[in-house]
Coordinates of C-alpha atoms and ligand atoms in Angstrom, one line a residue:
X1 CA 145.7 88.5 58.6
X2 CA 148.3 88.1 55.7
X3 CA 146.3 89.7 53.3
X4 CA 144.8 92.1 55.9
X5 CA 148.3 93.3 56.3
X6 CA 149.2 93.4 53.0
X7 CA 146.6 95.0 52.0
X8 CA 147.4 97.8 54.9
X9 CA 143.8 97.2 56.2
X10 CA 144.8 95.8 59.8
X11 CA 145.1 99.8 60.5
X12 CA 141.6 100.8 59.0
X13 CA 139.6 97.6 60.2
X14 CA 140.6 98.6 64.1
X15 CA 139.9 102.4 63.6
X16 CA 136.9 101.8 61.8
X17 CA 135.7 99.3 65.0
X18 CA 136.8 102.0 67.1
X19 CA 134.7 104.3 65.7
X20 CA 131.4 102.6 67.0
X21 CA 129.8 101.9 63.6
X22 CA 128.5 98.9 63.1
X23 CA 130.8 95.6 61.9
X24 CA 129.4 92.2 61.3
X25 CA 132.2 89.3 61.0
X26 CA 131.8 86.3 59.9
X27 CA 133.9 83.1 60.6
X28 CA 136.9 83.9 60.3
X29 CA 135.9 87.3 60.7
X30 CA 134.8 86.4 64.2
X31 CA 138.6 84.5 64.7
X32 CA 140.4 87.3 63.5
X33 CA 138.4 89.6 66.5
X34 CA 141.1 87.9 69.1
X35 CA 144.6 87.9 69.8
X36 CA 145.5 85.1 68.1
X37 CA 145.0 81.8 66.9
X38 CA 146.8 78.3 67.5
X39 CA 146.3 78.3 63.7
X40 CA 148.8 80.4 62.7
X41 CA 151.2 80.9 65.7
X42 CA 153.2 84.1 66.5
X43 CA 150.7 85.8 63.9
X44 CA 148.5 88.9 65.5
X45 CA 145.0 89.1 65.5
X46 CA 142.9 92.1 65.6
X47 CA 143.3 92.0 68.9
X48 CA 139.7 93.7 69.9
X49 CA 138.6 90.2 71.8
X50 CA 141.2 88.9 74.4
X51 CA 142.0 85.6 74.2
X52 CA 143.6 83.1 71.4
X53 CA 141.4 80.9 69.2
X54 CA 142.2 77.1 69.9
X55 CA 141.5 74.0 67.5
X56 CA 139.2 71.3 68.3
X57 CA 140.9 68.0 69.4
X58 CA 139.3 65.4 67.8
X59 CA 140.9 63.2 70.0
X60 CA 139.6 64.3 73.4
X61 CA 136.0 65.4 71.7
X62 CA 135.4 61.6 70.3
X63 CA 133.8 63.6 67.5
X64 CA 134.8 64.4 63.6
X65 CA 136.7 67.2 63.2
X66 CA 136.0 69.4 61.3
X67 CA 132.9 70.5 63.1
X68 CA 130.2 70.5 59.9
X69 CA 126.5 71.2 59.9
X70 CA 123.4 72.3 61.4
X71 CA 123.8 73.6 64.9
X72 CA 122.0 74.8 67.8
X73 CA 122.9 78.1 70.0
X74 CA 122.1 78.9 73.4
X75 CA 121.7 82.7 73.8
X76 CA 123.6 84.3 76.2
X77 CA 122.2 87.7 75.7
X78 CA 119.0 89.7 74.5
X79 CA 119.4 90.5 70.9
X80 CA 117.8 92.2 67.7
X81 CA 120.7 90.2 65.4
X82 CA 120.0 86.4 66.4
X83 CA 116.2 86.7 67.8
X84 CA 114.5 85.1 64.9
X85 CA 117.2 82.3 64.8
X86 CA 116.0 80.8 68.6
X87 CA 115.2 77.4 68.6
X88 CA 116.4 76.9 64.4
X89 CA 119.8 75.3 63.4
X90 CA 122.1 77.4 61.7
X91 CA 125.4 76.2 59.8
X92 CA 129.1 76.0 61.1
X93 CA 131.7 74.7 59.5
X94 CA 135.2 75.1 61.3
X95 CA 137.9 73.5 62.9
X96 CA 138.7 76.1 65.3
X97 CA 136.5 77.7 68.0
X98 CA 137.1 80.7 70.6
X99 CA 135.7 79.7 73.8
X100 CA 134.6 81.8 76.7
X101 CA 136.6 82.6 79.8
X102 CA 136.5 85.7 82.4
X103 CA 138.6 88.2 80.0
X104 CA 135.7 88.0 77.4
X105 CA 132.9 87.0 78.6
X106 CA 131.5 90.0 78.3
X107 CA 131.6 89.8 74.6
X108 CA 129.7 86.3 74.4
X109 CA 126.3 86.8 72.8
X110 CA 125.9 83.0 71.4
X111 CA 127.4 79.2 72.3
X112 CA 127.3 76.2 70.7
X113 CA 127.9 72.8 71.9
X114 CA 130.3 70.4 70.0
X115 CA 131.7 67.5 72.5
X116 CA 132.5 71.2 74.6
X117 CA 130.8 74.6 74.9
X118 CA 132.4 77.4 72.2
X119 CA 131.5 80.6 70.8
X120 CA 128.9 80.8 68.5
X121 CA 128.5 84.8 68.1
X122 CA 129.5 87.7 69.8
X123 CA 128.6 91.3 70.4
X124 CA 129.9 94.5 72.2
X125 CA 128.1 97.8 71.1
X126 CA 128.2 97.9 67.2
X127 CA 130.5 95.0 66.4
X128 CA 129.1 92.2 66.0
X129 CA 130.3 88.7 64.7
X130 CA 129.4 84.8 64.1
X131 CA 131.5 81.8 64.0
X132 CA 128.7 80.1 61.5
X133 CA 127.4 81.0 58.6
X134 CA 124.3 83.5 57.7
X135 CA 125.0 83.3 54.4
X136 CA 124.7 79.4 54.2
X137 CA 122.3 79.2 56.8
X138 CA 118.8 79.1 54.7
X139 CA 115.9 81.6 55.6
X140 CA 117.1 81.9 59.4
X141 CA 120.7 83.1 58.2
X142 CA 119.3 85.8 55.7
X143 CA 117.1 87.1 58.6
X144 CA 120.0 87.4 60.7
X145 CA 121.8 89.9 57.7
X146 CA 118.3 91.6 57.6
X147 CA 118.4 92.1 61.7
X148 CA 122.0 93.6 61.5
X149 CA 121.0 96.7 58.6
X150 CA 117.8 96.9 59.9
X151 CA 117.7 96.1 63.4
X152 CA 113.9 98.2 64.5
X153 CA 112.0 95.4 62.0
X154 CA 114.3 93.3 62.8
X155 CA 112.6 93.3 66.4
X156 CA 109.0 93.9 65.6
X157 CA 109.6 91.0 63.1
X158 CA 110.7 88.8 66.1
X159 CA 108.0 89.1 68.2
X160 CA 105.9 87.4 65.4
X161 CA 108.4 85.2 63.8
X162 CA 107.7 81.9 63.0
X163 CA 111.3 80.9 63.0
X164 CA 110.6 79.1 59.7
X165 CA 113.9 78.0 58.4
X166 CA 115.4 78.0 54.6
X167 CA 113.5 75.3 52.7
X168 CA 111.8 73.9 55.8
X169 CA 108.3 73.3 56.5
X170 CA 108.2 74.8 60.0
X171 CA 108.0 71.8 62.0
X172 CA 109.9 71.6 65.3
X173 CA 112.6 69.4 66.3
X174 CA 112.7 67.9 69.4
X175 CA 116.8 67.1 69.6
X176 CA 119.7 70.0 70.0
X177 CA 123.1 69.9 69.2
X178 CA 124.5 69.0 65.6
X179 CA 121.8 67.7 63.1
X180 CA 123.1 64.8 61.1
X181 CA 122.9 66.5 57.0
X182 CA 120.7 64.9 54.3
X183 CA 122.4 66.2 50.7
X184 CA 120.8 66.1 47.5
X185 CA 123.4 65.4 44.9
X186 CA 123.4 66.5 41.1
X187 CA 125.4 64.1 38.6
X188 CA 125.8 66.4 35.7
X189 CA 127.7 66.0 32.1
X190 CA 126.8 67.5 28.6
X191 CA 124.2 64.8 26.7
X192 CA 124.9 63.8 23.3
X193 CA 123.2 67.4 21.9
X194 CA 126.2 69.1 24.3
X195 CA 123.5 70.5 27.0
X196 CA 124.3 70.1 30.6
X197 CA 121.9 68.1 32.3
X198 CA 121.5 66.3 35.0
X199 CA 122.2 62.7 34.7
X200 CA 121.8 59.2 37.1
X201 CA 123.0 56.5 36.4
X202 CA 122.7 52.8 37.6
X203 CA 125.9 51.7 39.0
X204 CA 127.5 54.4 37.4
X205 CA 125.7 53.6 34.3
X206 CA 123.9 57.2 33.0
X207 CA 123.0 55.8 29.7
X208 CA 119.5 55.4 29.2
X209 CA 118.8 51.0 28.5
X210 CA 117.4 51.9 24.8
X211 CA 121.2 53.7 24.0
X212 CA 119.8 55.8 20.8
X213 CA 118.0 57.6 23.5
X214 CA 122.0 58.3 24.7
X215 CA 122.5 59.8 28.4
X216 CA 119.4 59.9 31.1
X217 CA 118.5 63.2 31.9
X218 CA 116.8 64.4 34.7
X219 CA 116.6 68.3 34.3
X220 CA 118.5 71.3 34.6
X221 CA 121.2 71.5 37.3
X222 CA 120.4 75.2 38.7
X223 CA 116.3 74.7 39.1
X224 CA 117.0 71.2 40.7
X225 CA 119.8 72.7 43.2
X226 CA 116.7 75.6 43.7
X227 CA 113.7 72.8 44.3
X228 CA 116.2 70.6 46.5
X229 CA 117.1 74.0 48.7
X230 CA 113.0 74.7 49.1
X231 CA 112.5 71.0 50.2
X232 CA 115.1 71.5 53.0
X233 CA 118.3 69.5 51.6
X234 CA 121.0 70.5 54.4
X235 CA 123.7 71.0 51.6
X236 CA 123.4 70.5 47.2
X237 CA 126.8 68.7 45.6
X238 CA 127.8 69.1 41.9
X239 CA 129.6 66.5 40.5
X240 CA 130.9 66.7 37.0
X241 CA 130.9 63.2 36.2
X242 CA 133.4 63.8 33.4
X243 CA 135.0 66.3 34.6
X244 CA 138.4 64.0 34.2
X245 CA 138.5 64.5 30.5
X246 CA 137.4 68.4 30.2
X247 CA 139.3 71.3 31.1
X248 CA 137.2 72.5 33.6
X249 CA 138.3 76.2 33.1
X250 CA 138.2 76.3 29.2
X251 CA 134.6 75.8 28.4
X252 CA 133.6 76.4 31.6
X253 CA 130.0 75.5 32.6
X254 CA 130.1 74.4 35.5
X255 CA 131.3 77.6 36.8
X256 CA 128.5 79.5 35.4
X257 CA 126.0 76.6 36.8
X258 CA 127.8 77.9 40.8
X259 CA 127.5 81.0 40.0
X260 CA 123.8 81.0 39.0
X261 CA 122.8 78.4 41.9
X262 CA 124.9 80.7 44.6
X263 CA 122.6 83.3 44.1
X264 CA 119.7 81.3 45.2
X265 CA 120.3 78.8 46.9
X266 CA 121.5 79.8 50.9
X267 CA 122.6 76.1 51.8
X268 CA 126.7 75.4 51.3
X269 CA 127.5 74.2 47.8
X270 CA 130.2 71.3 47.0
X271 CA 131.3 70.6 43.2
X272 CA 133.7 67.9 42.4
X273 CA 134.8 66.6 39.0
X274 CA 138.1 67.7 37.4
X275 CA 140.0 69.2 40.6
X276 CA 143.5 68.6 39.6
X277 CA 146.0 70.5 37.4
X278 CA 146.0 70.8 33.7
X279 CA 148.1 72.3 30.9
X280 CA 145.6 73.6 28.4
X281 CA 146.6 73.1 24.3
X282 CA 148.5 76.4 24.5
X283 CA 150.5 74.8 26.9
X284 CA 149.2 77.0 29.9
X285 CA 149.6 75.1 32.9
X286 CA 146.8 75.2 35.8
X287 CA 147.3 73.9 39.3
X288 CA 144.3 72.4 40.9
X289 CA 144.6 75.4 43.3
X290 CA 143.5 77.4 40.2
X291 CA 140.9 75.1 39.7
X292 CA 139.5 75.4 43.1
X293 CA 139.8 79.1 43.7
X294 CA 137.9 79.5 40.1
X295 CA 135.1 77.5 41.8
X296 CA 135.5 79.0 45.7
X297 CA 135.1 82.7 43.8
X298 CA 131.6 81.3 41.7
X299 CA 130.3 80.5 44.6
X300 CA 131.2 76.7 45.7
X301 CA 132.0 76.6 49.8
X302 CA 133.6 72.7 48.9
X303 CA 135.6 71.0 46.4
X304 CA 135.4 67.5 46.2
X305 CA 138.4 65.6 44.4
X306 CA 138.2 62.3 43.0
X307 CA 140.8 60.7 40.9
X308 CA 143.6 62.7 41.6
X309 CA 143.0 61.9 45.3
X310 CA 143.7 58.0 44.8
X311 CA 146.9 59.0 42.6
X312 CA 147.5 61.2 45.7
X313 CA 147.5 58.5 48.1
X314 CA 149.5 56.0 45.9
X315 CA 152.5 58.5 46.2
X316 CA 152.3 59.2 49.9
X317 CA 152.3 55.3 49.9
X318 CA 155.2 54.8 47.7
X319 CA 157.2 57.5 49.6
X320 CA 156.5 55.1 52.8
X321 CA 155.6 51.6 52.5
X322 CA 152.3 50.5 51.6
X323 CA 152.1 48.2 55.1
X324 CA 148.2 45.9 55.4
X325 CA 147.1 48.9 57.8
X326 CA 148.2 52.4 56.8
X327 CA 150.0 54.3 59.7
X328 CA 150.7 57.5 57.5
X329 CA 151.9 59.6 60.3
X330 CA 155.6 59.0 60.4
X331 CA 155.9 59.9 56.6
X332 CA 156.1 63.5 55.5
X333 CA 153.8 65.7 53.3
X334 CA 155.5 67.8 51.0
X335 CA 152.8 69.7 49.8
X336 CA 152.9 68.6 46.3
X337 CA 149.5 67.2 46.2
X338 CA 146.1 69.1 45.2
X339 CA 144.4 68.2 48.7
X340 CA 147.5 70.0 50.8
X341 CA 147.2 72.9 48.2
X342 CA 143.8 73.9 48.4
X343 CA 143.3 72.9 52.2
X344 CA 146.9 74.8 53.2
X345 CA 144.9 77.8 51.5
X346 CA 141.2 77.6 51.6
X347 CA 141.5 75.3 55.0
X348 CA 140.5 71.6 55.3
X349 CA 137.4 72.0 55.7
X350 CA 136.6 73.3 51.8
X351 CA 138.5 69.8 50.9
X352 CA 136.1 66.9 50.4
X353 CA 137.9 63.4 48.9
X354 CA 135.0 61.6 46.5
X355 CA 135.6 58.0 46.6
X356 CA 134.1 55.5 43.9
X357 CA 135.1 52.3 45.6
X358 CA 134.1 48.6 44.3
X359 CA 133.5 45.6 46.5
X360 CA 135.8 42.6 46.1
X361 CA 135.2 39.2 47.9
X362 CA 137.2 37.5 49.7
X363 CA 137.2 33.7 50.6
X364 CA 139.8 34.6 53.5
X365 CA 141.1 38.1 55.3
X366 CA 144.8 36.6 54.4
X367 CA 143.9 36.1 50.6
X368 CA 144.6 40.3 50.1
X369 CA 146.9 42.6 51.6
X370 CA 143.8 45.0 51.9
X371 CA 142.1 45.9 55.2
X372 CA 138.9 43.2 55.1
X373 CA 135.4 43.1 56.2
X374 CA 133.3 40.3 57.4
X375 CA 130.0 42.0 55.4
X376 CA 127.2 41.6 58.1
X377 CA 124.5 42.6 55.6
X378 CA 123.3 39.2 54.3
X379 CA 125.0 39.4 51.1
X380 CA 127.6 36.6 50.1
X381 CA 129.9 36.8 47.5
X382 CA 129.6 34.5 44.1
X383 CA 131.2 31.4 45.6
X384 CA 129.4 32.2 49.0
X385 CA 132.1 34.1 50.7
X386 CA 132.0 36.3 53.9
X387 CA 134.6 38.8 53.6
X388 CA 135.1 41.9 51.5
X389 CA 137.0 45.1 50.5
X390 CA 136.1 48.0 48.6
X391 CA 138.8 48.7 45.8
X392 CA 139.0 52.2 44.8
X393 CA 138.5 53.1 41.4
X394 CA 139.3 56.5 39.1
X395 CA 137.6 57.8 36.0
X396 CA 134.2 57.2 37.6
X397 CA 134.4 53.7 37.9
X398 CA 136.4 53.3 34.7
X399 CA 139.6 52.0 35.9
X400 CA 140.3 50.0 39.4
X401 CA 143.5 50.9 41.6
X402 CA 145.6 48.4 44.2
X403 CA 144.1 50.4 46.6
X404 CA 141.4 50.0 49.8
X405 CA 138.4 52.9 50.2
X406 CA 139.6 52.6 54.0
X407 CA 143.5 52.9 52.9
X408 CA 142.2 55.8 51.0
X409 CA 140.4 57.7 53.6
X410 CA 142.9 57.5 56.1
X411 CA 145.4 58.9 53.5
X412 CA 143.3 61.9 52.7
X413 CA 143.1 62.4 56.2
X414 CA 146.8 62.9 56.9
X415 CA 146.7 65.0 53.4
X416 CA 144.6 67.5 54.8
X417 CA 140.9 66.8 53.3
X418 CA 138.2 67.8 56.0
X419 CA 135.4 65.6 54.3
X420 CA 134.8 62.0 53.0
X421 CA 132.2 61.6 50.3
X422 CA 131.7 57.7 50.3
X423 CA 130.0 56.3 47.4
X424 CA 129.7 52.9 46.4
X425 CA 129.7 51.8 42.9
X426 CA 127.5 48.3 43.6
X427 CA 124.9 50.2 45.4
X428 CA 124.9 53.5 43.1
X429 CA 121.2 53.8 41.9
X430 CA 120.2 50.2 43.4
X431 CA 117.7 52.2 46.2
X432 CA 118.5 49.0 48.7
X433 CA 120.2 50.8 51.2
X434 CA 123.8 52.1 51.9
X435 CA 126.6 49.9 52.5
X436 CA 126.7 50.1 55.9
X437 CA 129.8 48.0 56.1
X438 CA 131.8 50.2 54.2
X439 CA 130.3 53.5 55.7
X440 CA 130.8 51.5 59.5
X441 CA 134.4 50.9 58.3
X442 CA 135.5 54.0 56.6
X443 CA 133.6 56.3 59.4
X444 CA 135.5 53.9 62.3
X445 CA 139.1 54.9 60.6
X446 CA 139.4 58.2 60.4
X447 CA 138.1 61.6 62.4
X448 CA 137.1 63.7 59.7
X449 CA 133.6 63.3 58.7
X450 CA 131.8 61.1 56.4
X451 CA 129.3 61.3 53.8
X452 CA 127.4 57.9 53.3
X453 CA 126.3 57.7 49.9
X454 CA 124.5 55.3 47.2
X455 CA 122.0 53.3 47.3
X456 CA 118.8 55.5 49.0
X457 CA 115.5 54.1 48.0
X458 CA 113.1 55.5 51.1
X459 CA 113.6 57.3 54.2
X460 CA 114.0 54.1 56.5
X461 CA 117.9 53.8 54.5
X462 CA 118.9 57.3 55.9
X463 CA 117.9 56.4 59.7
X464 CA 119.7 53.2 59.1
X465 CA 122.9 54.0 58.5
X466 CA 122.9 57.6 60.9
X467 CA 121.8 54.7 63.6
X468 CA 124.2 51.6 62.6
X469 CA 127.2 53.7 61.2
X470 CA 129.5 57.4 62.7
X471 CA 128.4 59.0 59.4
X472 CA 128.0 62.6 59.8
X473 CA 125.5 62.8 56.6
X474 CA 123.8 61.1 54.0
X475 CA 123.7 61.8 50.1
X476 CA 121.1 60.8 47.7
X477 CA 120.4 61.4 44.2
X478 CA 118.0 59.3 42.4
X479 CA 115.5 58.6 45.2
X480 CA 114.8 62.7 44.5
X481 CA 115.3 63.0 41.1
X482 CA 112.7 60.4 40.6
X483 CA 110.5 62.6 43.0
X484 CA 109.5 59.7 45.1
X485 CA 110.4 61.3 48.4
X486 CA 110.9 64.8 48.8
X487 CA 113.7 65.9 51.0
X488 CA 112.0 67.5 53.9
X489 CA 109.8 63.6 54.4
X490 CA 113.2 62.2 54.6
X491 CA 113.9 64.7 57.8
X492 CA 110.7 64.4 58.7
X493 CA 111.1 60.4 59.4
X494 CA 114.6 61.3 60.9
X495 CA 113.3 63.4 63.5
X496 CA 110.4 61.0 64.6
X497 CA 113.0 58.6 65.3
X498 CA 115.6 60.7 67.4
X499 CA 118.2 61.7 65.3
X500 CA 119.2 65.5 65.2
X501 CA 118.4 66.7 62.3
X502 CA 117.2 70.1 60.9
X503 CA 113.7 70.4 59.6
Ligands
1PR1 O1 137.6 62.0 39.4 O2 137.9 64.2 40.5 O3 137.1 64.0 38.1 O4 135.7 63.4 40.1 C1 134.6 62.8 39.4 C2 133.4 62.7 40.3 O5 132.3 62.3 39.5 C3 133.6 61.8 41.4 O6 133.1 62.4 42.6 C4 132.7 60.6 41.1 O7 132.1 60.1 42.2 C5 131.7 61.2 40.1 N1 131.3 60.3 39.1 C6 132.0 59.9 38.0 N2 131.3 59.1 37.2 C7 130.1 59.0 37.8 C8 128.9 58.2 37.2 O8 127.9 58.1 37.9 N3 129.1 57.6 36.0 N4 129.0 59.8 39.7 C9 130.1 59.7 38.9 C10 129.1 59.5 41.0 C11 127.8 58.8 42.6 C12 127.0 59.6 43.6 C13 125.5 59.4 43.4 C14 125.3 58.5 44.6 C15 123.9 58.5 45.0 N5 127.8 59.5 41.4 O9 127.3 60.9 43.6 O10 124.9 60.6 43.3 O11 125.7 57.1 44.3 O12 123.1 57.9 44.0 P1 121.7 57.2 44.4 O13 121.2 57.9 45.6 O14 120.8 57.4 43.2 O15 122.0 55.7 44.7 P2 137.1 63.4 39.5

């Protein structure tokens, strides 16, 4: 609404709604249809919808929020815009929902369910909007743009429609509700010739055993993203593994590698590596909000922030007290951190916190300050202990911190990140399964969700840890890059044993 208003477009928008022709909003574009929002107090909506947009409470929901991924929607209404999508998932990612009530129920063409029922789309004459995503929503989401400029084919096409969704083989899932996300994830840095490739590394190791053959590469970053989004992957992830030492807006491939993968691949896009300020040789400085909103404009939907998150966390620590158990809520933000920059802007949910941690063992829980873990995996440490905890590291992997991967979560949470992307440096490229210690621990702490990642090496890991962990997703990399499983086999083996998923 600021820039609606600053812009002198509130005026336009409304007469241009109340001229009948046709409007499609999309998100926020559906929020901004209301009164108001407990987002932004005192500030007007549109005002075409009564009723105020509320946030999810995490709290009485049980559930992560933000609400991220592949839902269902139960039609409320006969339509030309949403009547290939019956039945398919489509993509939400919010934190805030409108929900129906007698003032405007009227307007409710779509709900979703997320621990309660909310608005998924609605529709009154020409205007039309969706709290999820078309445009990130594969095959299904396109068809739903198609169905709004050309609703006649739009119908015909329905009758017949398959309801094949983006990337998917067609097959039907037998679960509702959010589908827990399977991401393919591309390591990518320049090689020794100065190409950017995509890389894999064992334990964070990319360089190939025989080192005159210098960094493992895999392929190309945009026709991987591409092959991954045809198999089905739920959601692609950059990560510019040294990113730490480049300027990431100087010579600046990675942008050109979101801008070229945004235009084909319909499935939200994260890209991490680098997200912090930096002063270039000119003396120029950068905040990591520049840094973000350079990759939010080529395309990326998520930035995910590694070492400066741990620095982050430090300071918020230092400010209060670095007590066994982290309470951070007494202890005030003041906004001088890259996570409360780009969520306070872009919203939490485009803020994903990367962390690299490394397990430590532990004869005794009282030997370390650090929240511990009695590992129930079978694993023992070198003198045959029981107990662990995952030290975070920066630098991807280079340098350890005095800092826990559950310390850290829960201080990106009060920060403002919307996501945890939990890797694990002992398990990176071992294919023996997650950690499902550290993902049970991390995903136990906090109530945004997690990522489980590291250590995929057949389809049996993923059901694992969705079935012995709260993870809201799981990322692999080399168990695809390797093309031993492709990703729609991996959803395919979810599904047959219960768990929501997408295919
Ligand atoms: O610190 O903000 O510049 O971010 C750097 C980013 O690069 C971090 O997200 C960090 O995780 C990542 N990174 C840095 N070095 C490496 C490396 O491998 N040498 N890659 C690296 C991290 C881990 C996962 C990997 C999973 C799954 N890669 O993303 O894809 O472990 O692998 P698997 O399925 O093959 O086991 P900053």
């Amino acid at each position: 609404m600021e820039v609606l208003k600053k812009k002198d477009l509130v005026k336009p928008v409304q007469d241009y709604i109340a001229s009948g022709r046709p409007f499609l909003g999309v998100c926020l574009g559906l929020q901004l249809l209301f009164e108001g929002s407990e987002e932004s107090s005192g500030v007007e909506g549109l005002g075409i919808i009564p009723g105020t947009v509320g946030g999810f409470d995490p709290t009485v929901l049980k559930l992560p929020v933000p609400h991220i991924g592949w839902n269902t929607l139960d039609l409320q209404q006969d339509s030309e815009l949403l009547a290939r999508v019956q039945g398919q998932r489509v993509y939400f990612v919010h934190s805030y929902r409108a929900k129906a009530d007698e003032r405007n129920r009227d307007w409710v063409l779509a709900q979703s369910t997320y621990g309660e029922d909310f608005i998924a789309a609605v529709k009154k004459g020409n205007v039309m909007a969706c709290q999820f995503h078309p445009e990130k929503s594969g095959t299904v989401g396109l068809g739903i743009f198609e169905a709004f400029l050309d609703p006649a084919s739009a119908s015909a096409s329905a009758s017949g429609a398959s309801g094949a969704s983006g990337g998917s083989t067609g097959g039907s899932s037998h679960t509702t509700g959010l589908g827990k996300r399977v991401i393919a994830c591309l390591d990518v840095r320049s090689n020794d010739q100065g190409d950017l490739v995509v890389t894999k590394g064992d334990q964070y190791d990319v360089r190939e055993k025989d080192d005159t053959k210098g960094v493992r590469n895999l392929g190309k970053p945009v026709e991987l993203a591409g092959e991954y989004y045809l198999q089905g992957a739920d959601e692609v992830a950059f990560l510019n593994i040294t990113g730490f030492r480049d300027c990431p807006l100087q010579d600046a491939p990675m942008i050109d590698v979101m801008k070229a993968t945004s235009e084909r691949v319909f499935v939200p896009l994260t890209v991490g590596g680098g997200i912090k300020a930096f002063t270039d040789e000119n003396g120029k400085f950068y905040s990591a909000l520049d840094v973000a909103a350079a990759y939010f404009r080529a395309g990326a939907d998520k930035v995910s922030i590694g070492s400066d998150a741990v620095d982050a966390v430090l300071s918020l620590r230092a400010r209060g007290g670095g007590q066994k158990t982290p309470t951070y809520q007494a202890k005030a933000l003041d906004g001088s951190t890259a996570i409360e920059q780009i969520s306070r802007v872009y919203g939490k949910q485009a803020v994903v916190v990367s962390i690299d941690p490394k397990r430590v063992w532990v004869a005794d829980p009282s030997a370390t300050k650090h929240q511990v873990v009695k590992v129930t995996d079978g694993t023992r440490g070198p003198q045959g202990e029981v107990y662990a905890w995952w030290q975070c590291t920066v630098m991807g992997g280079r340098e350890t911190r005095d800092l826990g991967a559950v310390e850290l979560a829960m201080g990106v949470e009060h920060l403002g990140a919307g996501e945890i992307l939990l890797n694990c440096i002992d398990k990176d490229g071992q294919n023996s399964g997650f950690d499902i210690d550290l993902v049970r621990a991390v995903s136990d702490a906090v109530s945004i969700p997690v990522i489980a990642s590291s250590g995929a090496g057949c389809p049996q890991h993923f059901a694992e840890v969705f079935e012995q962990t709260h993870c809201a997703a799981a990322l692999a990399a080399g168990i695809f890059h390797r093309k031993e499983v492709p990703v729609m086999d991996v959803k395919k083996h979810m599904n047959d044993q219960g768990i929501p998923v997408r295919i």
